[in-house]
Coordinates of C-alpha atoms and ligand atoms in Angstrom, one line a residue:
M1 CA 5.2 3.5 -26.2
Q2 CA 6.8 1.5 -23.8
A3 CA 5.4 0.1 -20.8
V4 CA 6.4 -2.6 -18.1
K5 CA 4.7 -6.2 -19.4
F6 CA 4.6 -9.6 -17.6
T7 CA 4.7 -12.3 -20.7
G8 CA 3.1 -14.7 -18.2
H9 CA 3.1 -15.5 -14.5
G10 CA 6.1 -16.9 -13.0
D11 CA 9.6 -15.9 -11.4
T12 CA 11.2 -12.2 -12.8
D13 CA 12.4 -13.1 -15.7
V14 CA 8.6 -13.0 -17.2
I15 CA 9.4 -8.8 -16.5
E16 CA 10.3 -7.1 -19.6
Y17 CA 10.3 -3.8 -21.0
G18 CA 9.2 -2.6 -24.2
D19 CA 6.9 -1.6 -27.3
F20 CA 3.2 -1.9 -26.1
P21 CA 0.7 -0.3 -28.1
D22 CA -0.5 3.6 -27.3
P23 CA -3.7 3.7 -25.1
D24 CA -6.7 5.7 -26.4
P25 CA -8.6 7.6 -23.8
A26 CA -12.3 6.2 -24.1
Y27 CA -15.6 7.9 -22.2
D28 CA -15.0 8.9 -18.6
E29 CA -10.7 8.7 -19.4
V30 CA -7.8 10.4 -19.4
L31 CA -4.8 9.8 -21.0
V32 CA -1.8 10.1 -18.1
D33 CA 2.1 11.5 -19.2
V34 CA 3.0 9.0 -16.5
K35 CA 6.1 10.7 -14.8
A36 CA 6.6 8.6 -12.0
G37 CA 5.2 5.2 -10.5
A38 CA 5.9 3.3 -7.8
L39 CA 6.2 -0.6 -6.5
N40 CA 3.7 -2.5 -4.0
H41 CA 4.0 -5.9 -2.8
L42 CA 0.5 -6.8 -5.0
D43 CA 3.1 -6.1 -7.7
V44 CA 5.1 -9.3 -6.5
W45 CA 1.9 -11.3 -5.9
T46 CA 0.1 -10.4 -9.2
R47 CA 3.7 -11.8 -11.6
R48 CA 3.7 -14.9 -9.5
G49 CA -0.1 -15.4 -10.4
L50 CA -2.7 -15.3 -8.0
P51 CA -5.8 -17.8 -7.7
H52 CA -9.2 -16.4 -9.0
I53 CA -7.6 -14.0 -11.3
D54 CA -7.3 -14.2 -14.8
L55 CA -5.4 -11.7 -16.4
E56 CA -4.7 -11.3 -19.9
M57 CA -1.2 -11.8 -21.2
P58 CA 1.4 -9.3 -21.6
H59 CA -0.4 -7.5 -18.5
V60 CA 0.9 -4.7 -17.7
P61 CA 2.0 -3.9 -14.3
G62 CA 1.2 -0.9 -12.0
S63 CA -0.8 0.5 -9.2
D64 CA 0.6 3.3 -8.0
A65 CA 1.6 6.2 -10.7
A66 CA 1.5 10.2 -11.1
G67 CA 1.9 12.2 -14.0
V68 CA 0.6 14.7 -16.6
V69 CA -2.8 15.1 -18.6
D70 CA -2.0 14.7 -21.9
A71 CA -5.6 14.7 -23.3
V72 CA -8.9 14.0 -21.5
G73 CA -11.8 11.1 -23.5
D74 CA -15.4 12.4 -24.0
G75 CA -17.3 13.3 -20.6
V76 CA -14.0 14.2 -18.5
S77 CA -15.1 17.2 -16.2
R78 CA -12.8 17.7 -13.5
F79 CA -9.4 17.3 -15.4
E80 CA -7.4 18.8 -18.4
P81 CA -4.5 19.0 -20.3
G82 CA -1.5 19.9 -18.1
D83 CA -2.6 19.2 -14.6
R84 CA -0.8 17.5 -12.1
V85 CA -2.4 13.8 -10.9
A86 CA -2.6 10.8 -9.4
L87 CA -3.6 7.3 -9.4
L88 CA -6.5 5.7 -7.3
A89 CA -6.2 2.2 -8.0
G90 CA -9.1 0.8 -6.7
T91 CA -12.2 0.5 -8.8
W92 CA -15.9 -0.6 -7.8
C93 CA -19.5 -1.0 -9.5
G94 CA -21.4 2.4 -7.7
E95 CA -24.3 -0.6 -7.6
C96 CA -23.9 -2.8 -5.3
E97 CA -25.0 -2.4 -1.6
Y98 CA -22.0 -1.0 -0.4
C99 CA -21.1 1.5 -3.0
R100 CA -25.1 2.6 -2.8
D101 CA -24.3 3.0 1.0
G102 CA -21.2 4.9 0.2
D103 CA -18.9 2.4 1.2
V104 CA -17.4 1.7 -2.4
A105 CA -13.9 0.0 -0.4
M106 CA -16.4 -2.2 0.2
C107 CA -17.4 -3.5 -3.3
V108 CA -18.5 -7.0 -3.7
N109 CA -16.3 -6.5 -7.4
F110 CA -14.1 -4.3 -5.9
G111 CA -10.6 -4.6 -7.8
V112 CA -7.5 -3.4 -8.2
I113 CA -6.1 -1.3 -11.1
G114 CA -2.4 -3.4 -11.7
E115 CA -3.6 -6.6 -9.9
H116 CA -7.4 -7.4 -11.8
K117 CA -7.1 -5.0 -15.0
P118 CA -3.8 -3.8 -16.9
G119 CA -1.7 -1.3 -15.1
V120 CA -0.2 2.7 -15.3
H121 CA 3.7 1.8 -15.2
S122 CA 4.0 2.7 -18.8
E123 CA 4.8 5.8 -20.5
F124 CA 1.1 6.4 -20.9
A125 CA -1.5 5.4 -19.0
A126 CA -5.5 5.8 -19.8
I127 CA -7.3 5.9 -16.6
P128 CA -11.2 7.4 -15.8
E129 CA -11.2 10.4 -14.3
R130 CA -12.6 9.1 -10.7
N131 CA -9.3 6.9 -10.3
L132 CA -7.5 10.3 -10.5
V133 CA -6.6 13.1 -7.5
P134 CA -5.2 16.4 -8.2
V135 CA -1.6 16.6 -7.4
P136 CA -0.4 20.5 -6.0
E137 CA 2.1 22.5 -7.8
G138 CA 5.7 21.5 -5.7
V139 CA 4.7 18.1 -5.0
D140 CA 7.7 15.7 -6.4
W141 CA 6.7 13.2 -8.6
E142 CA 8.3 10.6 -6.5
T143 CA 6.2 11.6 -2.9
A144 CA 3.0 11.7 -5.9
A145 CA 3.9 8.3 -7.7
A146 CA 4.6 6.5 -3.8
A147 CA 1.8 8.1 -1.8
P148 CA -1.3 7.4 -2.6
L149 CA -1.6 3.6 -2.4
V150 CA 0.0 2.1 1.1
F151 CA -0.9 6.4 3.0
Q152 CA -5.0 5.3 1.8
T153 CA -4.5 2.0 2.7
A154 CA -3.0 2.7 6.1
W155 CA -5.1 5.2 6.5
R156 CA -8.5 3.4 6.2
M157 CA -7.0 0.5 8.6
L158 CA -6.1 2.5 11.2
I159 CA -8.3 5.5 11.4
S160 CA -11.8 4.2 9.9
R161 CA -11.6 0.4 10.7
G162 CA -8.7 0.5 13.7
D163 CA -10.5 4.2 15.4
V164 CA -7.3 4.3 17.2
S165 CA -7.1 6.8 19.5
P166 CA -4.7 9.2 21.3
G167 CA -2.8 7.5 24.1
E168 CA -3.2 4.0 22.7
D169 CA -0.2 1.7 22.3
V170 CA -0.3 1.0 18.5
L171 CA 2.3 -2.2 17.1
V172 CA 3.3 -2.1 13.7
L173 CA 4.9 -4.8 12.1
G174 CA 7.4 -4.5 8.8
A175 CA 7.8 -1.0 9.9
S176 CA 10.2 -1.0 6.7
G177 CA 7.6 -1.7 3.8
G178 CA 5.4 0.4 2.5
V179 CA 2.1 -0.1 4.1
G180 CA 4.3 0.1 7.2
H181 CA 6.3 3.1 7.5
A182 CA 2.5 4.9 6.5
A183 CA 1.3 3.4 9.5
V184 CA 4.0 4.1 12.1
Q185 CA 3.4 8.0 10.6
I186 CA -0.3 7.7 10.8
A187 CA -0.7 6.0 14.4
D188 CA 2.3 8.7 15.6
H189 CA -0.6 11.1 14.1
A190 CA -3.6 10.2 15.9
G191 CA -1.9 10.6 18.8
A192 CA -0.4 6.8 20.1
T193 CA 1.9 6.4 21.7
V194 CA 4.1 3.7 18.3
Y195 CA 6.4 0.3 18.6
A196 CA 7.5 -0.7 15.4
T197 CA 9.5 -4.2 14.4
G198 CA 12.5 -4.2 11.7
S199 CA 15.0 -6.7 10.4
S200 CA 18.0 -5.0 11.5
D201 CA 18.8 -1.7 13.4
E202 CA 19.4 0.8 10.1
K203 CA 15.7 0.2 9.4
L204 CA 14.8 1.0 13.3
E205 CA 16.4 3.9 13.2
Y206 CA 14.1 4.8 10.0
A207 CA 10.9 3.8 11.8
R208 CA 12.1 6.3 14.8
E209 CA 12.4 9.6 12.3
C210 CA 8.8 8.1 11.2
G211 CA 7.2 8.1 14.8
A212 CA 7.9 5.1 16.8
D213 CA 9.1 5.4 20.5
H214 CA 9.6 1.8 21.1
V215 CA 12.0 -0.5 18.4
V216 CA 12.4 -4.2 18.6
N217 CA 14.5 -5.8 16.0
Y218 CA 12.5 -9.1 15.8
E219 CA 15.2 -10.5 14.0
T220 CA 17.3 -10.8 17.5
A221 CA 14.8 -10.9 19.7
D222 CA 10.7 -12.1 20.1
F223 CA 9.2 -9.4 19.5
A224 CA 5.8 -10.8 21.7
S225 CA 7.9 -11.0 24.3
E226 CA 9.7 -7.6 23.7
I227 CA 6.4 -6.4 24.1
R228 CA 5.6 -7.7 27.3
D229 CA 8.0 -6.4 28.5
L230 CA 8.0 -2.8 27.3
T231 CA 4.1 -2.8 28.5
G232 CA 4.3 -3.7 31.8
K233 CA 3.0 -7.4 30.3
R234 CA -0.3 -5.8 29.2
G235 CA 0.0 -6.0 25.9
V236 CA -0.6 -3.3 23.0
D237 CA -4.3 -2.1 22.3
V238 CA -3.5 -2.3 18.4
V239 CA -1.5 -4.1 16.0
V240 CA -1.2 -4.1 12.6
D241 CA -0.1 -7.1 10.8
H242 CA 0.8 -7.4 7.6
V243 CA 3.2 -9.6 7.1
G244 CA 0.6 -13.4 8.0
A245 CA 1.4 -16.2 9.1
A246 CA 5.0 -15.4 10.0
T247 CA 3.7 -13.2 12.7
W248 CA 0.3 -14.1 13.1
T249 CA 0.4 -16.5 16.7
D250 CA 2.7 -13.1 17.7
S251 CA 0.5 -10.7 17.0
L252 CA -2.9 -12.2 18.8
A253 CA 0.3 -12.8 21.8
S254 CA 0.9 -9.1 22.2
L255 CA -2.6 -7.5 22.8
A256 CA -3.8 -6.2 25.7
K257 CA -7.9 -7.7 27.0
G258 CA -9.8 -6.6 24.3
G259 CA -7.3 -5.1 22.1
R260 CA -7.7 -5.1 17.6
L261 CA -5.3 -6.9 15.1
L262 CA -5.7 -4.6 12.2
T263 CA -4.6 -6.7 9.1
C264 CA -4.4 -6.0 5.3
G265 CA -2.0 -8.3 3.9
A266 CA -0.4 -11.8 4.8
T267 CA 3.3 -11.3 2.3
T268 CA 4.0 -14.0 4.4
G269 CA 1.4 -16.7 4.1
P270 CA -2.2 -16.4 4.4
A271 CA -3.5 -19.8 6.5
P272 CA -1.4 -19.5 10.4
E273 CA -2.6 -21.7 13.3
T274 CA -4.6 -19.6 15.4
N275 CA -5.2 -19.7 19.3
I276 CA -9.2 -19.4 19.5
N277 CA -9.7 -19.8 23.2
R278 CA -6.8 -16.2 23.1
I279 CA -8.9 -14.1 21.3
F280 CA -12.0 -15.3 23.2
W281 CA -10.6 -14.8 26.7
N282 CA -8.7 -12.2 25.7
Q283 CA -12.4 -10.7 23.7
L284 CA -10.0 -9.6 21.3
Q285 CA -11.4 -8.1 17.9
V286 CA -9.3 -9.4 14.2
I287 CA -10.3 -6.2 12.1
G288 CA -9.7 -6.9 8.0
S289 CA -9.1 -3.6 5.9
T290 CA -8.2 -3.1 2.6
M291 CA -7.6 -0.3 -0.2
A292 CA -10.2 3.0 0.6
T293 CA -12.6 5.4 -0.5
P294 CA -11.5 8.2 -2.3
G295 CA -13.2 10.4 0.7
E296 CA -10.5 8.6 2.9
A297 CA -7.8 9.3 0.0
D298 CA -8.7 12.4 0.3
D299 CA -8.0 13.4 4.0
V300 CA -4.6 11.0 4.1
L301 CA -3.5 12.9 0.9
E302 CA -3.9 16.4 1.7
L303 CA -1.9 15.2 5.2
V304 CA 1.2 13.4 2.2
W305 CA 0.5 17.3 0.4
D306 CA 1.1 19.1 3.4
G307 CA 4.4 17.7 4.1
T308 CA 3.0 15.8 7.5
F309 CA 3.5 12.7 6.0
E310 CA 6.1 11.2 3.9
P311 CA 6.4 8.4 1.4
R312 CA 10.1 7.2 2.0
I313 CA 12.3 6.8 -1.0
R314 CA 13.6 3.5 -0.9
D315 CA 14.9 3.5 -4.5
V316 CA 14.7 5.7 -7.9
L317 CA 15.2 3.0 -11.3
P318 CA 14.0 3.1 -14.4
M319 CA 11.4 0.7 -15.2
S320 CA 13.9 -1.4 -17.4
R321 CA 15.1 -1.9 -14.1
T322 CA 11.6 -3.4 -12.8
V323 CA 13.3 -6.9 -12.3
R324 CA 15.5 -5.1 -9.8
A325 CA 12.9 -3.7 -8.4
H326 CA 11.4 -6.5 -7.0
E327 CA 13.9 -8.1 -6.5
M328 CA 14.1 -5.1 -3.6
L329 CA 10.7 -6.2 -2.1
E330 CA 10.9 -9.8 -2.2
N331 CA 14.4 -9.5 -0.5
R332 CA 12.7 -7.1 2.3
E333 CA 16.1 -4.7 1.5
G334 CA 16.1 -1.1 2.4
F335 CA 13.6 1.4 3.9
G336 CA 10.0 2.5 2.1
K337 CA 8.8 2.6 -1.9
V338 CA 10.7 1.9 -4.8
V339 CA 9.9 4.0 -7.2
V340 CA 10.2 3.8 -11.1
K341 CA 10.8 6.3 -14.3
P342 CA 9.6 5.7 -17.6
D343 CA 13.7 5.6 -18.8
S344 CA 12.7 8.1 -21.5
E345 CA 11.5 10.3 -18.0
L346 CA 15.5 9.8 -16.4
Ligands
ZN401 ZN1 -20.4 -1.4 -5.7

């Protein structure tokens, strides 16, 4: 079969599309005929190389995909050939104290398919049954591939961890990214007043279409002071920051007393300076979140499948143009998700 593969860690020149051994479904695994995949920023991190993650090369990337069940291994009971499915990329041990307590997203051995283990941007992928969810008829492959990772991440962060409530003010940074545009939709659906930042008027118009009530262009304005102006100096109840070092100080400065800073990533770097005085004096909370449980994913994907939430598709590319997909993410071009399809599907 054909697969996207990283020949090593480095710049985009390590990305290839070519022959790769056909996968064989092991016990409890499902062989999926992949119709579409989607990029996430973690594909860029995985390509560059992450400390403490030692990948076998060549590595097939990809943590989002959807397709049709081609065959099932022994022990598979929920799926049969012909079923439409999408991937939930989180993996957990099932044995640690958090797994035993039912919150598998807290697993001490938590991993992500595509990041810690081989991914799914290939013509076929063998995937553990528990990592698949059914995709209803009528949902297109682009939507089914683009939604799962970012919507489950944003859902757990805002709803389960962040407890966003009707009437609260929620600021979403980087609303044009995958998690950002999902967070805007979820905060709006939760009844919050949504503030969103973006780097161009065009992106901010999309953010408004996703449900943002107020938008701030961070290229032309200081978002923390804009938020103070927009909220009568009070600040917002919640900031969603997946940007990291570049925005952290201003995120804390945008919070009202007792506010919550929700973080699920740090694309601009992980080690900003923090003014601790501001955290204790204003009695702020910093709340981390990553991925989601299958139950949380079910809850949010139901709202994707029925059209309440909609992943915006930035572009659809053949998998042989994955280099271009990485460039779009790294250059922050466009709004929403970059979808890739096996060249044989186009
Ligand atoms: Zn565990």
